[in-house]
mmCIF file of C-alpha atoms in Angstrom:
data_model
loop_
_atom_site.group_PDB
_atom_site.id
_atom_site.type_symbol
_atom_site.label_atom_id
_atom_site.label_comp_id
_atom_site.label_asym_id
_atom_site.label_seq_id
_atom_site.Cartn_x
_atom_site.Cartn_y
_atom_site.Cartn_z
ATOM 1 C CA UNK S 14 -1.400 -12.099 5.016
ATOM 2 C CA UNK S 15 -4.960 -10.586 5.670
ATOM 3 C CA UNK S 16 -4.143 -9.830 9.246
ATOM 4 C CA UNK S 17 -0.466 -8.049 8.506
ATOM 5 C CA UNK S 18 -2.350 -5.848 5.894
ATOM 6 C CA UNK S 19 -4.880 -4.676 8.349
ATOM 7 C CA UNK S 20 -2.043 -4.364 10.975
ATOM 8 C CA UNK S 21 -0.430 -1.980 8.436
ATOM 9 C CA UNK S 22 -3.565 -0.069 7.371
ATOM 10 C CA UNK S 23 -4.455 0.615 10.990
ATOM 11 C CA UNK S 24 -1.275 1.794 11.943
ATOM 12 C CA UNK S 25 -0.639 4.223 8.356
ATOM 13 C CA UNK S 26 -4.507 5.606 9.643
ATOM 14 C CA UNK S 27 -3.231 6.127 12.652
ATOM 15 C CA UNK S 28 0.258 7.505 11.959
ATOM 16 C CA UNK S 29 -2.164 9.971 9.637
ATOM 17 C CA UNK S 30 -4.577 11.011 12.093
ATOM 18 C CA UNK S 31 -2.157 11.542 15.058
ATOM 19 C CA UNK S 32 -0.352 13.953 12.458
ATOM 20 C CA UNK S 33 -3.064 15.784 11.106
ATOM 21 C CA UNK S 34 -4.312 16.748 15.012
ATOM 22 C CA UNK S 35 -0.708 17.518 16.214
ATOM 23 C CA UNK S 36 -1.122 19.864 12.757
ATOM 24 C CA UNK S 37 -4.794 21.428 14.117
ATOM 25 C CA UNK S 38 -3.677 22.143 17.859
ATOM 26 C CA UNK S 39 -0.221 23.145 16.786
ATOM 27 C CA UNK S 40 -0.259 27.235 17.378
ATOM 28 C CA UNK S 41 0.353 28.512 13.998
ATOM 29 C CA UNK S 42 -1.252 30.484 11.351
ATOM 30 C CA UNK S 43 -4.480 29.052 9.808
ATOM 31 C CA UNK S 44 -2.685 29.398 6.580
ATOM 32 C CA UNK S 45 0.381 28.028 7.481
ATOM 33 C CA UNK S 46 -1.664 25.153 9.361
ATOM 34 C CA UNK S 47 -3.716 24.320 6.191
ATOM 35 C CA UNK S 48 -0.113 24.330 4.038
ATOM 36 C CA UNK S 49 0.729 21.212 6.625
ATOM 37 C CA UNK S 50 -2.288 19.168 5.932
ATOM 38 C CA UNK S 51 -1.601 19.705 2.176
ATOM 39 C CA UNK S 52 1.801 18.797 2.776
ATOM 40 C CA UNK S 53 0.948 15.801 4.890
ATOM 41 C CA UNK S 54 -1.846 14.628 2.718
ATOM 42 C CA UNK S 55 0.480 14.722 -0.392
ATOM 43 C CA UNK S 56 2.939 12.486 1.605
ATOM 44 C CA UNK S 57 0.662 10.580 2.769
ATOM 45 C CA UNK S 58 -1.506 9.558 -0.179
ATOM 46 C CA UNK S 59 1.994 9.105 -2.364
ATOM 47 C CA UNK S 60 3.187 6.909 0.316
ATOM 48 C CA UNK S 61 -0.480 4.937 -0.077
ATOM 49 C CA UNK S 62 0.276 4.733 -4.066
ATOM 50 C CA UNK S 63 3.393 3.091 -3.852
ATOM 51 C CA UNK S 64 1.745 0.975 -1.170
ATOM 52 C CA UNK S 65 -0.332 0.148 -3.846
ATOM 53 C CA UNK S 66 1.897 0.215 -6.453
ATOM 54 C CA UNK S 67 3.977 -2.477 -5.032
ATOM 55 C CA UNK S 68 1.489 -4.311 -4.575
ATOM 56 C CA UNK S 69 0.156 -4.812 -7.367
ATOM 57 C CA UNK S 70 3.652 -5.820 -8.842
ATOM 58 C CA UNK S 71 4.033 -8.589 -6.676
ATOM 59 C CA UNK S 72 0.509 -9.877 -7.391
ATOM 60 C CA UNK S 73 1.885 -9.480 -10.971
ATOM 61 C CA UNK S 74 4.847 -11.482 -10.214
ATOM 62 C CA UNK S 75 2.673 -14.027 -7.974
ATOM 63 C CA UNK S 76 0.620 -14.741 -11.098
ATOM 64 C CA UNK S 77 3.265 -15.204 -13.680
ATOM 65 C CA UNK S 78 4.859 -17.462 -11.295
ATOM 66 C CA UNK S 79 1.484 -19.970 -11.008
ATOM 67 C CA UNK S 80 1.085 -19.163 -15.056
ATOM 68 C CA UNK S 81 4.356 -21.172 -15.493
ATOM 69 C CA UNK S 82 3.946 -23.732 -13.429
ATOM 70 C CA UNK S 83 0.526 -24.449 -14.388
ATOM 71 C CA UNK S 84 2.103 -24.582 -17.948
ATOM 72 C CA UNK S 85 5.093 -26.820 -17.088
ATOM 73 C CA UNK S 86 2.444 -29.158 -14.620
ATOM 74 C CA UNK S 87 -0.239 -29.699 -18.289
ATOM 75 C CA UNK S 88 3.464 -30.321 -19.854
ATOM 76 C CA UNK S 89 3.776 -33.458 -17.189
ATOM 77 C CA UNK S 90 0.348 -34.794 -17.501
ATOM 78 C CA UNK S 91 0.703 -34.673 -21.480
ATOM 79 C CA UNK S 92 4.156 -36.516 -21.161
ATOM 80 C CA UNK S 93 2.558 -38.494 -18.814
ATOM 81 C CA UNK S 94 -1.034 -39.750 -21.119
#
């Protein structure tokens, strides 16, 4: 799991980074070039929220899931004794 998350960090950094110098030696207006990296930041650190977002909702789900069967296993081991 470790190793796909850094896979997917390095490749979002580098998705960002190839975009925001194809932005800088793009010929256009400094104003108009600055109104791109807005742009692309925006997009990009919405895109990292959700990331984020979603992440933290399965963690959410992960946990309920071991909450209830942590519950259920004590329920065992009562029956059990």
């Amino acid at each position: 799991m470790k190793k796909n998350s850094k896979v997917l960090i390095a490749l979002a950094s580098g998705l960002a980074l190839g975009g925001l110098l194809g932005l800088l030696f793009a010929p256009n207006k400094g104003k108009d070039t600055r109104k791109k990296i807005t742009d692309t930041r925006d997009k990009f650190t919405g895109s990292i929220k959700d990331s984020v977002n979603k992440g933290k909702e399965k963690f959410s789900e992960l946990r309920d899931g071991v909450k209830e069967k942590i519950v259920v296993l004590n329920e065992k081991v009562k029956e059990f004794i």
